[in-house]
Short mmCIF file of C-alpha atoms and ligand atoms in Angstrom, two decimals:
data_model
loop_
_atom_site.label_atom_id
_atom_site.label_comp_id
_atom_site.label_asym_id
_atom_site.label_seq_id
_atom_site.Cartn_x
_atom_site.Cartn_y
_atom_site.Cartn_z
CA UNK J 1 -4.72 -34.42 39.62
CA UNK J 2 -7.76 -33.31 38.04
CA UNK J 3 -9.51 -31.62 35.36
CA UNK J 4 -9.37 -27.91 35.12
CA UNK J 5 -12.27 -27.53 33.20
CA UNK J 6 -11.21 -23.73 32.03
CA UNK J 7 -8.73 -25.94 29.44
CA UNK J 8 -11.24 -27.43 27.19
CA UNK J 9 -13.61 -25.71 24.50
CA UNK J 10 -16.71 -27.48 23.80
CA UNK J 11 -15.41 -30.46 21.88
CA UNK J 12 -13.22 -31.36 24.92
CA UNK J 13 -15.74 -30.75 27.36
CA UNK J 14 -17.98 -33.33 25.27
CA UNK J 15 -14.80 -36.00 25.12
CA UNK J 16 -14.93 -35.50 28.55
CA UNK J 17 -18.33 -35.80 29.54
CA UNK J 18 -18.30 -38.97 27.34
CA UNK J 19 -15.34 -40.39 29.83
CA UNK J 20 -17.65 -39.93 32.42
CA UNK J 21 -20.35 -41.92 30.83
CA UNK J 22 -22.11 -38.68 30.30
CA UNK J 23 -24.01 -37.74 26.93
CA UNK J 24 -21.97 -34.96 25.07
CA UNK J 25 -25.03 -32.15 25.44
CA UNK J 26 -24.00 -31.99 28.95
CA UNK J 27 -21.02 -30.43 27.77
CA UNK J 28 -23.01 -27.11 26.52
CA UNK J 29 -24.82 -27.21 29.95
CA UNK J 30 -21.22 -27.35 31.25
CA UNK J 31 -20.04 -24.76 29.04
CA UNK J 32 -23.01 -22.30 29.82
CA UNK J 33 -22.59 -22.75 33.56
CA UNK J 34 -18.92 -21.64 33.38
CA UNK J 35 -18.09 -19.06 30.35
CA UNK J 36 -21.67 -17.48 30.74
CA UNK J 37 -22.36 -18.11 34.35
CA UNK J 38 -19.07 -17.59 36.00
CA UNK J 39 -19.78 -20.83 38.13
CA UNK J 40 -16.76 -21.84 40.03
CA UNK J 41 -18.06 -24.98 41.70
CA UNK J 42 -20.49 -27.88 40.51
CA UNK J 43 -23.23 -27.20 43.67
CA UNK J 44 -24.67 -24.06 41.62
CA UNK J 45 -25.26 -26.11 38.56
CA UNK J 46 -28.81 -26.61 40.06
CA UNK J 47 -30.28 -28.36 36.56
CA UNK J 48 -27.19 -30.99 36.80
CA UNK J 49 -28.42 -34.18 38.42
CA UNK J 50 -27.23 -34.18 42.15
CA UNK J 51 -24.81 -37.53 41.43
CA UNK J 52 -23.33 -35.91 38.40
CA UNK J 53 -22.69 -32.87 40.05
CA UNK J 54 -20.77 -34.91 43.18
CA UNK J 55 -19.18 -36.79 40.53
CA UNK J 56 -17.78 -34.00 38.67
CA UNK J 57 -16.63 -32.26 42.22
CA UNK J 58 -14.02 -35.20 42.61
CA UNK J 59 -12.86 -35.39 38.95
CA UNK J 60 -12.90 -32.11 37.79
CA UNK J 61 -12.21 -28.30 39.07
CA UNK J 62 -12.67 -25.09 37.71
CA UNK J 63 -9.72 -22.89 38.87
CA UNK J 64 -8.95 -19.43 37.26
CA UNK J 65 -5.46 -17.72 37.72
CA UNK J 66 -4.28 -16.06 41.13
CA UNK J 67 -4.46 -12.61 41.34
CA UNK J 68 -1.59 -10.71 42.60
CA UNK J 69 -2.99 -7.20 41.94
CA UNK J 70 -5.79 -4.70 40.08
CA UNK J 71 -4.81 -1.00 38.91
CA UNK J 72 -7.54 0.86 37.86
CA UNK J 73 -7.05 4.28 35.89
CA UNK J 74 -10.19 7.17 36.48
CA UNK J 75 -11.01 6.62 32.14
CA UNK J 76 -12.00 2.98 33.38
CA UNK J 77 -9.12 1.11 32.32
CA UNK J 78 -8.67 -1.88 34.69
CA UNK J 79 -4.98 -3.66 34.47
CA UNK J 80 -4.57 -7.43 36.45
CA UNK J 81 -1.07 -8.76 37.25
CA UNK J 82 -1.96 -12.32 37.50
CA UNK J 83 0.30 -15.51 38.99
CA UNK J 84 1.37 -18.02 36.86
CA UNK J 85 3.92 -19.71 39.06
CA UNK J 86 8.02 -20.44 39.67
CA UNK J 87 8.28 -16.20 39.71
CA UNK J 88 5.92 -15.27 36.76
CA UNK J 89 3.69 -12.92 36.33
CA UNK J 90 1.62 -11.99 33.34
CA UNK J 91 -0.79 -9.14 32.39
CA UNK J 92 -4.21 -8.70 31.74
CA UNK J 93 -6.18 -5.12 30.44
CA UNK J 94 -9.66 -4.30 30.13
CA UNK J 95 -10.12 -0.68 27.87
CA UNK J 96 -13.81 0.75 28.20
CA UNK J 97 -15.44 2.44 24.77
CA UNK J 98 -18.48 3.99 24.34
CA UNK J 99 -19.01 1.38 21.94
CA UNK J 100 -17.06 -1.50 23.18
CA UNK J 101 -15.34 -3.26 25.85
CA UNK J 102 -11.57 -4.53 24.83
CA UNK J 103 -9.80 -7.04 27.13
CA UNK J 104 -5.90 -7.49 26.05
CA UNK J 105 -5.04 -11.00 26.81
CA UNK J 106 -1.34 -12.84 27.36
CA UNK J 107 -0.66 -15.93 25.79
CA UNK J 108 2.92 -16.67 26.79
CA UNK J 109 4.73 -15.81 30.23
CA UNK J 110 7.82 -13.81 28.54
CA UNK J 111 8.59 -13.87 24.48
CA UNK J 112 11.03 -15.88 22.86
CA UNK J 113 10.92 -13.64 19.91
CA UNK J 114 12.93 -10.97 21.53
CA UNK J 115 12.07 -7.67 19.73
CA UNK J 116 14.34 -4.25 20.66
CA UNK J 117 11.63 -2.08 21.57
CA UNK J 118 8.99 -4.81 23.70
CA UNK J 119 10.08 -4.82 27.41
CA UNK J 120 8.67 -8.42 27.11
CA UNK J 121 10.68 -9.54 24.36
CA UNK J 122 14.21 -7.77 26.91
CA UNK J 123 12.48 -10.42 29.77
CA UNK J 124 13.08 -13.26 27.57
CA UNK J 125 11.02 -16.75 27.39
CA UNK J 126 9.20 -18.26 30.46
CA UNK J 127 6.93 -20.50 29.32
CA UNK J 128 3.85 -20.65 27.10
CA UNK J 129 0.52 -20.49 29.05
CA UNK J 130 -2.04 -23.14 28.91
CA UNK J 131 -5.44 -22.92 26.82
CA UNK J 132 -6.68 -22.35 30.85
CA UNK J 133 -4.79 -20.02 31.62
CA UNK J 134 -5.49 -17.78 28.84
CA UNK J 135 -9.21 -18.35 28.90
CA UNK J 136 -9.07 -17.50 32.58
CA UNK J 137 -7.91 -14.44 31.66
CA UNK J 138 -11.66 -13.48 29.95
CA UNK J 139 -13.27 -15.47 32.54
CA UNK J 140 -12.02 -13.93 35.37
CA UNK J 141 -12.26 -10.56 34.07
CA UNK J 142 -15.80 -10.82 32.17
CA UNK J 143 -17.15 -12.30 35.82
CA UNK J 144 -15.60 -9.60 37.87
CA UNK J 145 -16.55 -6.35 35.39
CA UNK J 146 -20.32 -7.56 35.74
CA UNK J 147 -20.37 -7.31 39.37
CA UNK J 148 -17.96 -4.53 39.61
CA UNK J 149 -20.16 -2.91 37.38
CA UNK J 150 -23.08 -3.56 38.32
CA UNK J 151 -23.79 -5.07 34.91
CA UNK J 152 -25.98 -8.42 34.26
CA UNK J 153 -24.99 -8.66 30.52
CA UNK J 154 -22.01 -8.97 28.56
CA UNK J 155 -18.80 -6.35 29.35
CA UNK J 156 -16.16 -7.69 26.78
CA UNK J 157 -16.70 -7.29 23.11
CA UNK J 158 -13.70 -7.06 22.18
CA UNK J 159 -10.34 -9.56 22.54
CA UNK J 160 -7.16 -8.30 21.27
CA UNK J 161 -4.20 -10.85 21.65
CA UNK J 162 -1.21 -8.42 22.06
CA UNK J 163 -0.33 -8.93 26.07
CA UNK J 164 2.95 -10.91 26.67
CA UNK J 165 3.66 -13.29 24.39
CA UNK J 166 3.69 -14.33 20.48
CA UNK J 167 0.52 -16.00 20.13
CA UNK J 168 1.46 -18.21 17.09
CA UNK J 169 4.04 -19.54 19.31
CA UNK J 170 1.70 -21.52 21.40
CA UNK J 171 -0.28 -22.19 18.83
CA UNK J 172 -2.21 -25.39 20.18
CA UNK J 173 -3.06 -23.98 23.41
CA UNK J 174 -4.17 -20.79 21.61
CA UNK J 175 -6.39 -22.46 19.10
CA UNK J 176 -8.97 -24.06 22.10
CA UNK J 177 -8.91 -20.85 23.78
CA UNK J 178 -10.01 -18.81 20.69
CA UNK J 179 -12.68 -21.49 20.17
CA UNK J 180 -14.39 -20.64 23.53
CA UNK J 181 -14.34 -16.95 22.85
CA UNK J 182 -16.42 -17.46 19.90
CA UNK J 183 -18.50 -20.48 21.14
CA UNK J 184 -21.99 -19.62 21.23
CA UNK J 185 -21.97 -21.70 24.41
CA UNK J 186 -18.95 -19.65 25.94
CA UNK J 187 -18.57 -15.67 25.20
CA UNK J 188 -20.51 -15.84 21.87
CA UNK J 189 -17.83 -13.43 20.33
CA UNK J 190 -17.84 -12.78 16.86
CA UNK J 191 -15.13 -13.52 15.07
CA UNK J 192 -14.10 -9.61 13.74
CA UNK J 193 -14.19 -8.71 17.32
CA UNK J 194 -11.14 -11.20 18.16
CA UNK J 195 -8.18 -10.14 17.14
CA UNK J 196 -4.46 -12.40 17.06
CA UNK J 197 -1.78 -10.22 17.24
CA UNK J 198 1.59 -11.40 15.88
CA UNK J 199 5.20 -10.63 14.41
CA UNK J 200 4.99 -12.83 12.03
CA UNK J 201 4.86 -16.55 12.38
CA UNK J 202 4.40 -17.34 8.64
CA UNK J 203 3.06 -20.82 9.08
CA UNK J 204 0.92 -20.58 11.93
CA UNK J 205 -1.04 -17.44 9.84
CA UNK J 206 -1.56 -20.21 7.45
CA UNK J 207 -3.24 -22.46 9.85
CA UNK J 208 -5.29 -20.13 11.33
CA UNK J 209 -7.00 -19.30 8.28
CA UNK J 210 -7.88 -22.81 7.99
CA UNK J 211 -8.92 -23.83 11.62
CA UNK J 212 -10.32 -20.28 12.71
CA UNK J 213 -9.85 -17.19 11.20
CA UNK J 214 -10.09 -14.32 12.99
CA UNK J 215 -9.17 -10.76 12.54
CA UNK J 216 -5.24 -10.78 12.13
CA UNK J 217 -2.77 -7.55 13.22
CA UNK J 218 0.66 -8.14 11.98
CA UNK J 219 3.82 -5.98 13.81
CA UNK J 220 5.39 -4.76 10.34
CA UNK J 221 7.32 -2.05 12.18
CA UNK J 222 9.93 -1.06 9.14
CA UNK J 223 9.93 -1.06 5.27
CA UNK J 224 12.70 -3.66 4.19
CA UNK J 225 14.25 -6.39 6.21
CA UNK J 226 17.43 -5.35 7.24
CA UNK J 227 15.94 -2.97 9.23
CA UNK J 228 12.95 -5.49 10.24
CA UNK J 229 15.31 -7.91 11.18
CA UNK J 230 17.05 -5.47 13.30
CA UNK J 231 14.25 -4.90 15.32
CA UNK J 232 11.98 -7.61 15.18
CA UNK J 233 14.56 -10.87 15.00
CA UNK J 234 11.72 -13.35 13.69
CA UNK J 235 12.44 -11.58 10.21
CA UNK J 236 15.22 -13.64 9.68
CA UNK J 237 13.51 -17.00 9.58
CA UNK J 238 10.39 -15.29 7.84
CA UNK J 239 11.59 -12.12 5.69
CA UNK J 240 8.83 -9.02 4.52
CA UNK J 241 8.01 -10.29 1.55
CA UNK J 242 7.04 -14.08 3.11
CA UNK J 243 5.07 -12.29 5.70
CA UNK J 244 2.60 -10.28 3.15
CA UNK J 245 2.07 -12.96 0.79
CA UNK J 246 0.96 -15.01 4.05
CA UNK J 247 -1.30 -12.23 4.68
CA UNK J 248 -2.26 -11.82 1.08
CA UNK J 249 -3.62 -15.43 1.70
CA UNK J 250 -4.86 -14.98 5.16
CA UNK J 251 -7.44 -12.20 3.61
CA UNK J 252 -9.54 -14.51 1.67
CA UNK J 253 -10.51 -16.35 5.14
CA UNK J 254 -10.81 -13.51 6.89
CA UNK J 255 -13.56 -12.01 8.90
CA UNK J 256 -12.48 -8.32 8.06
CA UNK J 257 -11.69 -7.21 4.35
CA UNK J 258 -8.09 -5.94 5.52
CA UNK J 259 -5.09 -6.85 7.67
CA UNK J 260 -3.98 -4.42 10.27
CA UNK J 261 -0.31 -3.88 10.45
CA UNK J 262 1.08 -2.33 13.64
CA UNK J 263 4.29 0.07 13.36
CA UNK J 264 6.01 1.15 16.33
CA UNK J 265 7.65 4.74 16.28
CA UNK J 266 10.80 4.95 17.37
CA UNK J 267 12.97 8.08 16.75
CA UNK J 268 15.19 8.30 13.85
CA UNK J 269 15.17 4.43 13.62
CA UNK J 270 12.00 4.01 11.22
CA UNK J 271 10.31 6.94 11.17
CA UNK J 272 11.70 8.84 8.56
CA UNK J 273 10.52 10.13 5.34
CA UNK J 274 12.40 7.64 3.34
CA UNK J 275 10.65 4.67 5.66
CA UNK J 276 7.45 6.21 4.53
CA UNK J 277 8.01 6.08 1.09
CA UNK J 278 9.78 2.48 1.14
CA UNK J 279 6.29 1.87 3.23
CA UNK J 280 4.53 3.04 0.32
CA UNK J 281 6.36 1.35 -1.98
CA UNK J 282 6.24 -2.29 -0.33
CA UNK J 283 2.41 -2.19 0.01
CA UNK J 284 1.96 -1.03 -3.58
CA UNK J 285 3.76 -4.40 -4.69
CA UNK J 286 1.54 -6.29 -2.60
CA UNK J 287 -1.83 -4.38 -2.76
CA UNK J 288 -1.21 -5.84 -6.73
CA UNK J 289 -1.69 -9.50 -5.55
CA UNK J 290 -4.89 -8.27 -3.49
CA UNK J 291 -3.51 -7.10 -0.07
CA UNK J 292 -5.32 -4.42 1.84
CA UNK J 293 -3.94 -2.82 5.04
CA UNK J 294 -4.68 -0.30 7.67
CA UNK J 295 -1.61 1.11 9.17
CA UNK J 296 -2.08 1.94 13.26
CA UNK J 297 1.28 3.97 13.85
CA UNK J 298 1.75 3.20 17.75
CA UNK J 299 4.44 5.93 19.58
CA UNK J 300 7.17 3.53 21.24
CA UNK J 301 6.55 3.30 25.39
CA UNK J 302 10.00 3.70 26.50
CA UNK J 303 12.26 1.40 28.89
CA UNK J 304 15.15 2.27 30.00
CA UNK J 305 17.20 -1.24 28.15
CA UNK J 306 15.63 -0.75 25.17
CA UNK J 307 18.09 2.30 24.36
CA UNK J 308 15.38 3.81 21.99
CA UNK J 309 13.35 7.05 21.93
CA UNK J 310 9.72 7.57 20.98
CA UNK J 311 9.53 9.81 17.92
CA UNK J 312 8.52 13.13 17.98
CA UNK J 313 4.91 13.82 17.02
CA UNK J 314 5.43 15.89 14.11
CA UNK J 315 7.29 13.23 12.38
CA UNK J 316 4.32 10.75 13.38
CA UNK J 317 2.10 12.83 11.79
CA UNK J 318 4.39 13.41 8.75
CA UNK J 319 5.05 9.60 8.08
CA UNK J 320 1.15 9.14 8.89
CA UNK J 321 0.38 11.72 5.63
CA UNK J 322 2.59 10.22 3.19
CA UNK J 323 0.56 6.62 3.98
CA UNK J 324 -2.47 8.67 3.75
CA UNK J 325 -1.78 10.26 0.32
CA UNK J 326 -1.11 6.97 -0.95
CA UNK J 327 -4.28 5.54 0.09
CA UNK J 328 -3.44 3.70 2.92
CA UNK J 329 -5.83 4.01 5.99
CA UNK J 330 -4.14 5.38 8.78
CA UNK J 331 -4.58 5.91 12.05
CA UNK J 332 -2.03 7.58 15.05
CA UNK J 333 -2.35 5.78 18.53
CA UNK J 334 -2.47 8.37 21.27
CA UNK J 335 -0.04 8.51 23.77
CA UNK J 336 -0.67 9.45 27.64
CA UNK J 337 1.28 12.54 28.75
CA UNK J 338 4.51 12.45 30.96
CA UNK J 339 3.12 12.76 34.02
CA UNK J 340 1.27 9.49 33.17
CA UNK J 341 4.57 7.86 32.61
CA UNK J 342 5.62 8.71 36.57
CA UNK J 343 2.57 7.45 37.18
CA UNK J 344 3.71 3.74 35.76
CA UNK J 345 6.40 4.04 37.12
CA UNK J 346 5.08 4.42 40.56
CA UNK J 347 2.98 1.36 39.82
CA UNK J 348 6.05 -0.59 39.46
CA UNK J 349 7.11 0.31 42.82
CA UNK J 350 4.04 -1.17 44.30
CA UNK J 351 3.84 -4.12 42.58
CA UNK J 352 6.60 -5.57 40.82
CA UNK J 353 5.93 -4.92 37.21
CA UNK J 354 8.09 -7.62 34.87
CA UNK J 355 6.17 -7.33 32.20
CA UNK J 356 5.55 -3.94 30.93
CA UNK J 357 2.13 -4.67 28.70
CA UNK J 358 0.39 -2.59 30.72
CA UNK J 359 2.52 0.23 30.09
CA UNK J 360 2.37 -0.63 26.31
CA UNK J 361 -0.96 -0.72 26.50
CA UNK J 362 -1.32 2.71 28.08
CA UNK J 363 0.74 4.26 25.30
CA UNK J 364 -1.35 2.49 22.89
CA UNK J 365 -5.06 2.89 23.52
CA UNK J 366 -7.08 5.89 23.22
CA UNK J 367 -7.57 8.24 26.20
CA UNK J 368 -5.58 9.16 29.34
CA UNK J 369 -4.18 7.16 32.12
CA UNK J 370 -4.48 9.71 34.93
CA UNK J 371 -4.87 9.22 38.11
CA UNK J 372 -4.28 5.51 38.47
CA UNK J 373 -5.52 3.91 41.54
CA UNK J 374 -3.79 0.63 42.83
CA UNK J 375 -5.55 -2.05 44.88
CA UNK J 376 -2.92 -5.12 46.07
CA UNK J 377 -5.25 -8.09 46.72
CA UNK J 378 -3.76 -10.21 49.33
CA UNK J 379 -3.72 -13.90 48.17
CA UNK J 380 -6.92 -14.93 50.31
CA UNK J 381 -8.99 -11.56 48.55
CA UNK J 382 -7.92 -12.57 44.97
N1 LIG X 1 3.73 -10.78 20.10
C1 LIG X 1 2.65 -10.19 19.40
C2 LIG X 1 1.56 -9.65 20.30
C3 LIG X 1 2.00 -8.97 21.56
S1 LIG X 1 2.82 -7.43 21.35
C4 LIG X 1 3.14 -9.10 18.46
O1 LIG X 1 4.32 -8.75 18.52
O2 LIG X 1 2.36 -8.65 17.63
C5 LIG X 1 1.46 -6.35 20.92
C6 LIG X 1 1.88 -5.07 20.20
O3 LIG X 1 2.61 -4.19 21.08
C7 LIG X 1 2.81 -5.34 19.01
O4 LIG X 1 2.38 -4.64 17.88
C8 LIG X 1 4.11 -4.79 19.52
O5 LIG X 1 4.92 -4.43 18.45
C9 LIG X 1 3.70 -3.63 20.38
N2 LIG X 1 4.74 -3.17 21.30
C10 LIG X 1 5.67 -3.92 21.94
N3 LIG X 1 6.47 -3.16 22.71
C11 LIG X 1 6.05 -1.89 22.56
C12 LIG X 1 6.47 -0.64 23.10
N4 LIG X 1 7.49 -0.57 23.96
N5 LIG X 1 5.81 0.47 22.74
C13 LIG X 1 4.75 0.40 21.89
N6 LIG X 1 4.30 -0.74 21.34
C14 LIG X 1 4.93 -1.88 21.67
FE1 LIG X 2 7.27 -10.87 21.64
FE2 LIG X 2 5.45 -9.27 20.48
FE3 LIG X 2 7.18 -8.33 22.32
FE4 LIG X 2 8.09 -9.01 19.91
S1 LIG X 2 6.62 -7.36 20.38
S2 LIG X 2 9.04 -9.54 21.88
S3 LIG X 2 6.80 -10.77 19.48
S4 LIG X 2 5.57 -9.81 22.68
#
């Protein structure tokens, strides 16, 4: 078997060029060709010497993940079921901005950490992906957006891990693949514009801080950990209080001068006024030992197993002014309407669905998902 060279970031790709008997610069050429190029294939890296390049055809490839199929919503939104083998699917979605370009990347087929509202958690544990398979993710999508729209320069700002999958549970194929986003040799991104989403790995958020800190979201979700634990079973091994003073340390590496916390709404479970206040409450203790938040308040996407209901928007807003008039920044994620729902739903029909990020997704960025229009690639098109 060979080398796909979509696993290594640039210290790799220099080990490697060094096995070939190759000076470790030719890594960065390597590196340009294929994050910044999109090069698939070693004839169109016309400044490599002719023998390298036939020497690198028979000991190395560069192979992205199969497509299985592309929906694309009229606000831009572009969602990519890709295959990752034995049945497995996993998700992929690019969210235009005026300002930016967001691409919301998997980083495990399935979730072992099983949360009650996250359709992914309900699918259970797969496998984790590779540091190739997650990079493939940008590098398929940043290659196709620039011809699909008709763009020589950058498209994706923005990465946001919160696809399928707890990141800090595949935590060494993770750590390469955030390395090439932020490679001036690969997608140059900076390091507030790369975001590792997670529910709370305590110490994996300490390692990241030391080998690459980016900006961190943490899933916080309820006040006090009987209810946390309920929903979110990772509380267990690492309880509330664990998790902030993690991110009370995390803050002095990071890029941005807060920590995001993500709470899902779900009706009459944690979003009433009492939660609020016990909200309140818990980030005043913390906020004392130098913790500063920003509370996004995402509506709950329903599915049918999860047995749970979105909460109404009045209490949303409610539970977002109490934060507010505490000094918390808040903001409300807008949902898409009903009809938008059906229209997932009919997406699911097409193309067999497992995963449900996209969905999630839809109910948590900005803007509308109307109108979605589905294109199934046949394996030879992908
Ligand atoms: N495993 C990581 C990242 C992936 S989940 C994590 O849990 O943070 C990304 C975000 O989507 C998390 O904040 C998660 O709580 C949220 N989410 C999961 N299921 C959801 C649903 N059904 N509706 C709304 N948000 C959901
Ligand atoms: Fe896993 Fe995140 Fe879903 Fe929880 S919310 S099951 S951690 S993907």
């Amino acid at each position: 078997m060979t080398t796909n060279l979509l696993d290594f970031d640039l210290e790799g790709m220099a080990a490697f060029c060094e096995q070939l008997g190759q000076k470790r610069f030719r890594a960065t050429q390597l590196f340009r060709w294929i994050h910044q190029k999109g090069a698939s294939n070693f004839e169109q890296m016309t400044d490599l010497a002719k023998a390298l390049r036939e020497k690198l055809a028979v000991s190395a490839h560069i192979t992205s993940l199969k497509v299985v199929s592309r929906h694309e919503s009229t606000d831009g939104t572009i969602k990519w079921l890709f295959d990752v083998g034995a049945g497995d699917v996993i998700e992929t979605v690019f969210i235009p901005e005026s300002d930016r370009g967001t691409l919301c990347i998997s980083s495990q087929a399935g979730c072992a950490v099983g949360c009650r509202f996250c359709s992914t958690g309900h699918q259970g544990f797969s496998r984790n992906l590779t540091t190739g398979e997650i990079i493939s993710q940008l590098w398929f999508a940043e290659h196709f957006l620039r011809k699909h729209l008709g763009k020589g320069e950058r498209v994706i700002s923005n990465v946001v891990m919160m696809g399928m999958g707890e990141p800090l549970q595949n935590y060494s194929q993770l750590l390469p693949a955030l390395k090439v986003m932020l490679d001036d040799h690969g997608y140059g991104l900076s390091r507030r514009r790369v975001t590792v989403s997670t529910s709370g790995v305590v110490p994996m958020i300490d390692r990241l801080a030391r080998d690459c800190p980016v900006a961190l979201a943490v899933s916080l979700h309820a006040p006090h950990d009987a209810l946390r634990s309920d929903l979110v079973p990772l509380n267990k091994k690492y309880p509330i209080a664990e998790l902030l003073e993690a991110c009370t340390r995390y803050q002095s590496a990071a890029p941005r001068d807060f920590i995001t916390f993500e709470y899902c709404m779900l009706d009459g479970v944690n979003d009433q006024p009492e939660h609020a206040r016990q909200l309140v409450e818990l980030m005043k203790i913390h906020a004392v030992n130098g913790l500063s938040c920003k509370f996004n308040l995402i509506p709950f996407n329903p599915f049918p197993a999860s047995g749970l209901v979105r909460s109404q928007m009045p209490h949303v807003l409610a539970f977002a002014r109490t934060l507010l008039e505490a000094g918390i920044v808040t903001t409300v994620r807008k949902t898409r309407g009903d009809d938008i729902d059906a229209a997932c739903g009919q997406l699911a029909g097409d193309v067999q669905d497992r995963t449900g990020v996209g969905q999630r997704m839809a109910a948590q960025r900005q803007g509308m998902l109307a109108g979605i229009k589905v294109v199934v690639l046949d394996k030879d098109a992908a």
